[in-house]
PDB file of C-alpha atoms in Angstrom:
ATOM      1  CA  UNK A   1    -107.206 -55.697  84.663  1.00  0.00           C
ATOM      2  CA  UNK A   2    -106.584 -58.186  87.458  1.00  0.00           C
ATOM      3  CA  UNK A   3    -104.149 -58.056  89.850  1.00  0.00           C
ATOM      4  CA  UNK A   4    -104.854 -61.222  91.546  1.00  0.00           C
ATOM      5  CA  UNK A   5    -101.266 -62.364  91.281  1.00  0.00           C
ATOM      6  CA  UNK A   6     -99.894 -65.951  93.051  1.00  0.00           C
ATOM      7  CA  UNK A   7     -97.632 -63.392  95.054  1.00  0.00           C
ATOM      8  CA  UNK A   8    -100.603 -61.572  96.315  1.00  0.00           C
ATOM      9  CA  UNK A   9    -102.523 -65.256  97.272  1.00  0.00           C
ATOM     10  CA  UNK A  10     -99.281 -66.394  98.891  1.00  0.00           C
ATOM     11  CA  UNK A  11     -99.521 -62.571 101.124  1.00  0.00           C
ATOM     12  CA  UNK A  12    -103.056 -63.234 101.990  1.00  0.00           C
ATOM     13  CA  UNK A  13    -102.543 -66.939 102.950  1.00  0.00           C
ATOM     14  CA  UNK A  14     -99.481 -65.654 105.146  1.00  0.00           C
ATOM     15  CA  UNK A  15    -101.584 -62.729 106.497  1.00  0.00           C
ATOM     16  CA  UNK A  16    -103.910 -65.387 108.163  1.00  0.00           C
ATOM     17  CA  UNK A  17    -101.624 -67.476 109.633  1.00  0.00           C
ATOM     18  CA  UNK A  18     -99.896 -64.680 111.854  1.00  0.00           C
ATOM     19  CA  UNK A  19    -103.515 -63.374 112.097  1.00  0.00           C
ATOM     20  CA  UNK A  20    -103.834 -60.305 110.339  1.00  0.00           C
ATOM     21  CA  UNK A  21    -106.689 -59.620 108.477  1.00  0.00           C
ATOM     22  CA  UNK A  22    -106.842 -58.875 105.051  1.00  0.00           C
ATOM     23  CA  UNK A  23    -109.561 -57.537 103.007  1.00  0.00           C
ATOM     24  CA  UNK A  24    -111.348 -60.536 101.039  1.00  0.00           C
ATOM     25  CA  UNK A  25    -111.865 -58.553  97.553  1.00  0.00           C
ATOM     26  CA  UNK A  26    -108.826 -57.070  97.147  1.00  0.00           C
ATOM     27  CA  UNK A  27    -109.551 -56.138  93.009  1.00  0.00           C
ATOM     28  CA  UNK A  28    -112.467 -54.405  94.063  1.00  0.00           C
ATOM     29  CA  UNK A  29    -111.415 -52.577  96.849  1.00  0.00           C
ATOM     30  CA  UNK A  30    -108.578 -51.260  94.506  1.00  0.00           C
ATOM     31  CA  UNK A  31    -111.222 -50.511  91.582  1.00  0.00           C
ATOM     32  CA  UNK A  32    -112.672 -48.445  94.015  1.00  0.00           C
ATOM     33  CA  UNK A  33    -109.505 -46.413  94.724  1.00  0.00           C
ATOM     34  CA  UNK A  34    -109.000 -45.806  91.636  1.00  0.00           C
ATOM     35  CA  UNK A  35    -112.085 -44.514  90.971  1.00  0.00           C
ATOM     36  CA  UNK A  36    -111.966 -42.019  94.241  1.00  0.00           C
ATOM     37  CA  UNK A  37    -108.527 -41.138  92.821  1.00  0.00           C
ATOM     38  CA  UNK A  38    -110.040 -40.056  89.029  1.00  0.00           C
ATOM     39  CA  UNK A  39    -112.951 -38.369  90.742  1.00  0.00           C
ATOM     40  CA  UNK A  40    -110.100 -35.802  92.357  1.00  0.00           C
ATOM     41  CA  UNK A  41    -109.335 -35.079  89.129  1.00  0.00           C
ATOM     42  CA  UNK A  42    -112.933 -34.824  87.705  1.00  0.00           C
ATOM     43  CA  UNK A  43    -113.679 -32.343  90.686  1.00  0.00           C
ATOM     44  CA  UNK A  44    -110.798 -30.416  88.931  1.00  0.00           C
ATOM     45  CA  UNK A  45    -108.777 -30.722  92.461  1.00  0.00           C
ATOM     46  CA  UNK A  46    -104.897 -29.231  91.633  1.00  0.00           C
ATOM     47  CA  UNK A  47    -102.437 -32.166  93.878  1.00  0.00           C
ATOM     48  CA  UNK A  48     -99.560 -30.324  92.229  1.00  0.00           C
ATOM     49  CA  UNK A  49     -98.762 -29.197  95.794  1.00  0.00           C
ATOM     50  CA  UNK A  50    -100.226 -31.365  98.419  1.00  0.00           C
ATOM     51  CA  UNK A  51     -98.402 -34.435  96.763  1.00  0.00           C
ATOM     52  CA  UNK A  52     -94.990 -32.943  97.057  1.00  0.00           C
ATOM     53  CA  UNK A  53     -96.162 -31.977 100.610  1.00  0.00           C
ATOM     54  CA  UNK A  54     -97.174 -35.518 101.286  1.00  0.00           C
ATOM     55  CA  UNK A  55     -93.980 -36.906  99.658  1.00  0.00           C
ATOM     56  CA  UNK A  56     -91.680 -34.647 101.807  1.00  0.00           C
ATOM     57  CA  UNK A  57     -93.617 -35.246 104.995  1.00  0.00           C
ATOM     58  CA  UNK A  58     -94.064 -38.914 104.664  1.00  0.00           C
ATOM     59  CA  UNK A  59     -91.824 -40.558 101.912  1.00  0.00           C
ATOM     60  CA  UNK A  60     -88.305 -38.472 100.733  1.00  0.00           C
ATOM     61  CA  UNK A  61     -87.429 -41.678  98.622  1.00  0.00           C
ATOM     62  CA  UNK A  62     -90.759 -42.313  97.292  1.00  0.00           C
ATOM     63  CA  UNK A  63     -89.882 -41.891  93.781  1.00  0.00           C
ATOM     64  CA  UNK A  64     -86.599 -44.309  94.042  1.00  0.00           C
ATOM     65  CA  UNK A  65     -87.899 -47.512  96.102  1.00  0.00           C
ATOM     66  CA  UNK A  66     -90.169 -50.302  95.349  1.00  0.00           C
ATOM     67  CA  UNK A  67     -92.552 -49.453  98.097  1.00  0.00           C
ATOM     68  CA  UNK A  68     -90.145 -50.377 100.912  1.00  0.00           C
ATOM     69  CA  UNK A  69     -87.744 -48.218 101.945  1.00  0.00           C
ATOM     70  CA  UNK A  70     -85.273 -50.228 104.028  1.00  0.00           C
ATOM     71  CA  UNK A  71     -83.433 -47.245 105.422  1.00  0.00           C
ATOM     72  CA  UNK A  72     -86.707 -45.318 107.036  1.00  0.00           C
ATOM     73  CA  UNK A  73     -87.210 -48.380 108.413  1.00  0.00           C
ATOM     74  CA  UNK A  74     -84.020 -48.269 110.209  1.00  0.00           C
ATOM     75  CA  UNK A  75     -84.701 -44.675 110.806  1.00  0.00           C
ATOM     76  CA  UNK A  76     -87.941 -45.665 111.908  1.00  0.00           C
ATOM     77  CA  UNK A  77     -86.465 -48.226 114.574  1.00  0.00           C
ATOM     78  CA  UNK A  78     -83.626 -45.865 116.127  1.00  0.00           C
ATOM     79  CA  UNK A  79     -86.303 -42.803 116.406  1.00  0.00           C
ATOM     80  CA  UNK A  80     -87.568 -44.850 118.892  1.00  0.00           C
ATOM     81  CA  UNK A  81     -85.022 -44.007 121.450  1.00  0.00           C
ATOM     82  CA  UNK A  82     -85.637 -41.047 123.056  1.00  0.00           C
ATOM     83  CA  UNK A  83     -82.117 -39.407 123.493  1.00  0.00           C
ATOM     84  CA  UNK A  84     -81.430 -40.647 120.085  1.00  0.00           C
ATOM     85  CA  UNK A  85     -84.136 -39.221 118.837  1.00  0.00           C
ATOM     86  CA  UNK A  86     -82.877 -35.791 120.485  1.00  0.00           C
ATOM     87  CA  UNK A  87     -79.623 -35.740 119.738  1.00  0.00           C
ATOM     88  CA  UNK A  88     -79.895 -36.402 115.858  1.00  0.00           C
ATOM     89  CA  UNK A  89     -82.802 -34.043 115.846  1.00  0.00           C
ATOM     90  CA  UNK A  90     -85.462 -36.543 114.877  1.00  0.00           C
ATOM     91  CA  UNK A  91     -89.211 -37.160 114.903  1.00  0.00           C
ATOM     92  CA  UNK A  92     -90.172 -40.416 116.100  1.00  0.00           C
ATOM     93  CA  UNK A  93     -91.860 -42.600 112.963  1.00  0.00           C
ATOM     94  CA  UNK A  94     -92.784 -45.818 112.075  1.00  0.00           C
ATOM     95  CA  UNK A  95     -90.906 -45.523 109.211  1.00  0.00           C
ATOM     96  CA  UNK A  96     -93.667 -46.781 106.825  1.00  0.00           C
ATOM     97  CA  UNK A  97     -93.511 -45.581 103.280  1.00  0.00           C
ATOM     98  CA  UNK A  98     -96.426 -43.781 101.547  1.00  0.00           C
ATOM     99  CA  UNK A  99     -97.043 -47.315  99.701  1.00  0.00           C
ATOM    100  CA  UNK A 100     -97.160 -48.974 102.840  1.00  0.00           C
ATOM    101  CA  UNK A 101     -99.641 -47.083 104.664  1.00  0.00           C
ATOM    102  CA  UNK A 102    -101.962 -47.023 101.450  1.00  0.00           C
ATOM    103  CA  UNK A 103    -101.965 -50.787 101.399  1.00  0.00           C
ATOM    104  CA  UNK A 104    -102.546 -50.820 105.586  1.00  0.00           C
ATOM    105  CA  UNK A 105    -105.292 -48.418 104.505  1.00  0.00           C
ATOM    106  CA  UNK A 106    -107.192 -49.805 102.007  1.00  0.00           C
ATOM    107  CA  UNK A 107    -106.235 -53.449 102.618  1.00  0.00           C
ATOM    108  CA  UNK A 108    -105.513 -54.398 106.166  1.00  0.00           C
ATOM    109  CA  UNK A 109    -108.537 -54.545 109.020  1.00  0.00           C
ATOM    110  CA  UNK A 110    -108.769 -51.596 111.036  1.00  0.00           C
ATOM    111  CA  UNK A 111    -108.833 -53.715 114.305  1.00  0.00           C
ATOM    112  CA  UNK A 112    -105.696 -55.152 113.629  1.00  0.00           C
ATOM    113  CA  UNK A 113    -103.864 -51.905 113.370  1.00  0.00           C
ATOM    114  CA  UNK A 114    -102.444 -52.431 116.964  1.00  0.00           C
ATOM    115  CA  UNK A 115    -100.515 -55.920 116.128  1.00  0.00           C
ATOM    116  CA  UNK A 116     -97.570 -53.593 115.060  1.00  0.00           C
ATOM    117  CA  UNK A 117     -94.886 -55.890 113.997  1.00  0.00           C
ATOM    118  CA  UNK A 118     -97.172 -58.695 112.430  1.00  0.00           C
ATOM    119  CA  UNK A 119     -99.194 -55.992 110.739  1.00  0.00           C
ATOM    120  CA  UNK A 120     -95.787 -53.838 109.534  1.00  0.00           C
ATOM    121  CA  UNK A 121     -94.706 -56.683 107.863  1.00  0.00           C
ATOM    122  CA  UNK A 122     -97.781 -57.639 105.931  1.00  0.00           C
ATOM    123  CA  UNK A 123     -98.051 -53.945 104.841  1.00  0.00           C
ATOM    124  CA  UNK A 124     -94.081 -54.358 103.046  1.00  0.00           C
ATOM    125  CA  UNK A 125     -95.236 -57.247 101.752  1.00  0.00           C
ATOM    126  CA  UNK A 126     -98.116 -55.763 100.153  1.00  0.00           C
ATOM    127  CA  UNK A 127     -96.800 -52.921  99.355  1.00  0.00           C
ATOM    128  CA  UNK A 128     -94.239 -54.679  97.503  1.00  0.00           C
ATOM    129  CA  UNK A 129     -97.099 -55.860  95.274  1.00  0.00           C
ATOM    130  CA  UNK A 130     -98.659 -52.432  95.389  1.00  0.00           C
ATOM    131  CA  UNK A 131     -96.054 -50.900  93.711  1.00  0.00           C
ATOM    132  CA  UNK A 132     -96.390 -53.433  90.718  1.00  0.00           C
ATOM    133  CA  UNK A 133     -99.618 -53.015  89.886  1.00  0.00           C
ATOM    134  CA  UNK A 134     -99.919 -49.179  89.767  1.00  0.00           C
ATOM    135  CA  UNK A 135     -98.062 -45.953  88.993  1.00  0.00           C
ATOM    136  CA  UNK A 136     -96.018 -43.917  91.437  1.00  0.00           C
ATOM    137  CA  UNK A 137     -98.565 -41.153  90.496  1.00  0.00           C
ATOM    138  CA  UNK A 138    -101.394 -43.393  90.986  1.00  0.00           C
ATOM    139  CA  UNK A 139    -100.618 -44.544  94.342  1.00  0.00           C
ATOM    140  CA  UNK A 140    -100.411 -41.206  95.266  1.00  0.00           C
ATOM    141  CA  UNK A 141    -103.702 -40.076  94.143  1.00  0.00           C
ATOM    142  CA  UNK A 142    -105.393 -43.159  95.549  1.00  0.00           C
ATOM    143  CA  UNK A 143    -103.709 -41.739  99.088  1.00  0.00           C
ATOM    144  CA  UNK A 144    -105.176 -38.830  99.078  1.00  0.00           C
ATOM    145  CA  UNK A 145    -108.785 -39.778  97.636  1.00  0.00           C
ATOM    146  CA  UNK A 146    -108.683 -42.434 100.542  1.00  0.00           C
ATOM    147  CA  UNK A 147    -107.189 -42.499 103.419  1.00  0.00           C
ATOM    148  CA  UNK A 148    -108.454 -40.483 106.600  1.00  0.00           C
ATOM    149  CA  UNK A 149    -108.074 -37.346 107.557  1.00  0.00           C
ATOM    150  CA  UNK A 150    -110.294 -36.959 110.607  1.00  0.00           C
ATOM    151  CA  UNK A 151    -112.832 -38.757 112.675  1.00  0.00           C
ATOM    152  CA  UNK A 152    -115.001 -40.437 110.236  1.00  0.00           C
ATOM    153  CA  UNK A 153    -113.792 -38.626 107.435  1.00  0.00           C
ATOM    154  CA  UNK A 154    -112.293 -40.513 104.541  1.00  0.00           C
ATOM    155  CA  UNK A 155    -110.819 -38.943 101.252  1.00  0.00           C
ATOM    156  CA  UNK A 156    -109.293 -35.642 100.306  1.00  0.00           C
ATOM    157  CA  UNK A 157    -113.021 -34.154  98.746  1.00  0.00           C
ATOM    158  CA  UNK A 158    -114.786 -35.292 102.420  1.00  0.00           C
ATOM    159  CA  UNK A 159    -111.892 -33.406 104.098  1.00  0.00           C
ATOM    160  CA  UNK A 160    -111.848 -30.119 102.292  1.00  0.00           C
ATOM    161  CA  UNK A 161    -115.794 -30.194 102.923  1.00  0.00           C
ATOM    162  CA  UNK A 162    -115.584 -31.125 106.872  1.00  0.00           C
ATOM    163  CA  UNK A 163    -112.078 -28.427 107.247  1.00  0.00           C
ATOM    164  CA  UNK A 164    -112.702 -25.767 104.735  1.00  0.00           C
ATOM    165  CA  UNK A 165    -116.626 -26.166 103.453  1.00  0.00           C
ATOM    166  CA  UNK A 166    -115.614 -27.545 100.446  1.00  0.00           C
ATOM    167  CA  UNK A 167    -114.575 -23.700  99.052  1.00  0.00           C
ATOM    168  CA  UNK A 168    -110.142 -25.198  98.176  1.00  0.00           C
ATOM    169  CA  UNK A 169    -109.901 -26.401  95.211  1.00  0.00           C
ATOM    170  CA  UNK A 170    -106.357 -25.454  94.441  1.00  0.00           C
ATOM    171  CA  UNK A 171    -104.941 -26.219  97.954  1.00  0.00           C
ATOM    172  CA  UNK A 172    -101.881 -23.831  98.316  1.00  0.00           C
ATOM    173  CA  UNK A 173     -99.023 -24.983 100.575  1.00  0.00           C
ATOM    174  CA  UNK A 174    -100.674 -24.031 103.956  1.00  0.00           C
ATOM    175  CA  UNK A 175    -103.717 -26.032 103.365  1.00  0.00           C
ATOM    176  CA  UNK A 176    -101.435 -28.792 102.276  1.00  0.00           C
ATOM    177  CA  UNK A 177     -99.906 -28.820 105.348  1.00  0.00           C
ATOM    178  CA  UNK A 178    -102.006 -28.942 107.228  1.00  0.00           C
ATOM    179  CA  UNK A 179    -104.383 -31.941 105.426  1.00  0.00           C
ATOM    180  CA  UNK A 180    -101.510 -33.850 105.723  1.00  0.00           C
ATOM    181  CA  UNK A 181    -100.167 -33.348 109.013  1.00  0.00           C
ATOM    182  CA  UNK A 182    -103.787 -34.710 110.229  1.00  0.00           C
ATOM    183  CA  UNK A 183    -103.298 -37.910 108.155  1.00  0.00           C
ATOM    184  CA  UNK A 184    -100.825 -38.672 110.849  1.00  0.00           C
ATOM    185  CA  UNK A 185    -102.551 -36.817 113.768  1.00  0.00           C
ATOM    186  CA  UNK A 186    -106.042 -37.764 114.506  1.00  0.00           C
ATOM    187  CA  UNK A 187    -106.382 -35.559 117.547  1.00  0.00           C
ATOM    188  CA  UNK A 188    -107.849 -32.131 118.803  1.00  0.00           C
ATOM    189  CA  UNK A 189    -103.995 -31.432 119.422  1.00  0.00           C
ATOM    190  CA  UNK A 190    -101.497 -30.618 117.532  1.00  0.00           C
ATOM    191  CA  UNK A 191     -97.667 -30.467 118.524  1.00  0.00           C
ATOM    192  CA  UNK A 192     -96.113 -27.138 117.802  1.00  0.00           C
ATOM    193  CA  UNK A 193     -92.366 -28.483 117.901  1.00  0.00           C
ATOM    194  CA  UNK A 194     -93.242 -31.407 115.339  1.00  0.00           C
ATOM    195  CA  UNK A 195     -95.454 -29.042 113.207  1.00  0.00           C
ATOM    196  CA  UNK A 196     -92.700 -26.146 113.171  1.00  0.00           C
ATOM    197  CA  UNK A 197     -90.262 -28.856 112.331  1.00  0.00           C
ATOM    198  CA  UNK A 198     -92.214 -29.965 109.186  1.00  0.00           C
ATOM    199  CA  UNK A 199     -92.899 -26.650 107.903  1.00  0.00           C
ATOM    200  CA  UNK A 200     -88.661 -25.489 108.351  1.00  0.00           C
ATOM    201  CA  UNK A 201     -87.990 -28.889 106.463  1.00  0.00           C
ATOM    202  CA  UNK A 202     -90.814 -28.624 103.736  1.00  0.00           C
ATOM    203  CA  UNK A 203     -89.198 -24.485 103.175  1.00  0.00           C
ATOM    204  CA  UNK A 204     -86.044 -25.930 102.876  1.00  0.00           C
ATOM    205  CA  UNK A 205     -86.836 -28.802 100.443  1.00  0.00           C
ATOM    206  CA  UNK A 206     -89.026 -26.213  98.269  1.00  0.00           C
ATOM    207  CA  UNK A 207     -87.247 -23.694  98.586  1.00  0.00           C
ATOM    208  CA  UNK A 208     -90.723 -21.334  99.424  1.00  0.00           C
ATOM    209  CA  UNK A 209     -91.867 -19.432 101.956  1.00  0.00           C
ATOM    210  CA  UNK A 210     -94.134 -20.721 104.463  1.00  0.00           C
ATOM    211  CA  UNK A 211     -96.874 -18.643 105.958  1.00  0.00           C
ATOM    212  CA  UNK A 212     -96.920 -20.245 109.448  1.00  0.00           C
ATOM    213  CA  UNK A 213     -99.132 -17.743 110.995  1.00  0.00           C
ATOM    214  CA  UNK A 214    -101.392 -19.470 108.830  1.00  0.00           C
ATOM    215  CA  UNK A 215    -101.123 -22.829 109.173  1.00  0.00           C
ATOM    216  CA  UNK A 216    -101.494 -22.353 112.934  1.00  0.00           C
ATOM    217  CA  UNK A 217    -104.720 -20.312 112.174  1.00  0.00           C
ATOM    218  CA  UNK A 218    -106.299 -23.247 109.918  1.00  0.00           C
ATOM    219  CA  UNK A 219    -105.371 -25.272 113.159  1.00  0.00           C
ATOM    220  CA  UNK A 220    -107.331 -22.577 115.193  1.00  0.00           C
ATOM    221  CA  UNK A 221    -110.524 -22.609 113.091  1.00  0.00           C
ATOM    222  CA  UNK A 222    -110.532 -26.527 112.602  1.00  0.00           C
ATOM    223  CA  UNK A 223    -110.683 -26.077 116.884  1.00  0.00           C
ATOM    224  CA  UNK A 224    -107.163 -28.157 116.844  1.00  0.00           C
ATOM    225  CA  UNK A 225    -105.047 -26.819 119.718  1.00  0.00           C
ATOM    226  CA  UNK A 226    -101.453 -26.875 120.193  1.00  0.00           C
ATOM    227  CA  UNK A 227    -100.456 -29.459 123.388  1.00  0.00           C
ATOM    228  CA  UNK A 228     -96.815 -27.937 124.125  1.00  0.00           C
TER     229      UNK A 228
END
C-alpha cells in the first residue's frame, strides 16, 4: 500500500522550509519497519509485557489520542520548571508521545535532533499522519524493532543480543524495564530517583510486584552506574 498522501507532501515541503530534514523515501523506510516489526514476531519474541511497560513509561494515553497528546505536551512544558517539577512530583519530559518519537526516529535526520521546537513540531505533524496509516499495535511493534537502545544499537533483537546475549525471549517485567528506560537514557548512568520512580508507578499501574534488586543488577552487569 502507499501512504504517500498530499498531507504527508504538504509535511515534507513544510519540513524544508523551517529546515528540518526529512527522510526522502518515506514508503520504504516504513516497509522496512514493518518488516523489523514482523521479524519480532517470527523470532517468537513475547511484547505482551514490554509494550505495556513502554506505554506506561512513555505514553498513558496512547490508546485514546491520534498520535498527539495535547495535555503531555503541556505537561511536558511545565516539567520544565524546576520547583514545579518538585512540588507536583514530576519528571522532566518532552512530552512527546510514543507516535511521535517513532516518526522522529525513523523519519527525521539525526543531526537535526537538536532544533527542538522546529523539529517537535514536524514530529506532531507526522505523527498525525503516522497514526493513519498504521495500527496502534503496529506502531508499537515498529518502536521496539527500531528505535535505539544503546550506542549503535538499533532494534529490540540487537539489544537483547548486546544486554543479555541474545538468551530473553520472553522479557519479564525487569528486563522490560530496563530496555526501555535506556530508550530514553543513552548513558553509562542511570538516575536512581527517576528509575525508582518508574518502577513505584509501573507497580501501581499493574498492580505487580517489582523485583528492584533486579533491575538495578541488570544495570550492574550492562556496567550502567547509578549518578545520585
Amino acid at each position: 500500500d502507499t501512504h504517500e498522501t498530499y498531507y504527508l507532501l504538504a509535511v515534507k515541503l513544510f519540513s524544508r522550509l523551517i529546515g528540518v530534514h526529512t527522510t526522502t523515501n518515506t514508503q520504504q523506510t516504513l516497509y522496512h519497519a514493518k518488516l523489523a516489526a514482523y521479524e519480532l514476531d517470527r523470532l517468537g519474541f513475547d511484547l505482551t509485557t514490554i509494550k505495556k511497560v513502554l506505554i506506561i513509561i512513555e505514553d498513558q494515553r496512547f490508546y485514546k489520542h491520534g498520535g498527539i497528546d495535547f495535555l503531555a505536551l503541556m505537561r511536558g512544558v511545565i516539567s520544565v520548571v524546576p520547583f514545579v517539577r518538585k512540588r507536583l512530583g514530576m519528571l522532566q519530559n518532552g512530552g512527546s508521545t510514543i507516535t511521535m518519537q517513532l516518526s522522529r526516529s525513523l523519519f527525521i535526520d539525526a543531526s537535526d535532533y537538536r532544533k527542538t521546537l522546529r523539529r517537535k513540531l514536524v514530529e506532531i505533524l507526522l505523527a498525525r499522519w503516522l497514526n493513519k496509516q498504521i495500527s496502534k499495535d503496529l506502531v508499537l511493534g515498529m518502536y521496539l524493532a527500531s528505535v535505539r537502545y544503546d550506542k549503535k544499537i538499533f532494534g529490540l533483537a540487537a539489544a537483547t543480543l548486546h544486554f543479555f546475549n541474545g538468551t530473553i525471549i520472553t522479557l519479564d517485567i525487569e528486563h522490560s524495564i530496563f530496555l526501555i528506560e535506556k530508550v530514553s537514557n543513552l548513558s553509562n548512568f542511570y538516575r536512581h530517583t527517576r528509575l525508582h520512580y518508574l518502577m513505584q508507578k509501573i507497580e501501581s499501574k499493574l498492580r505487580v510486584k517489582i523485583n528492584h534488586e533486579a533491575v538495578y543488577e541488570l544495570y550492574n552487569t550492562a556496567g550502567i552506574k547509578p549518578s545520585n
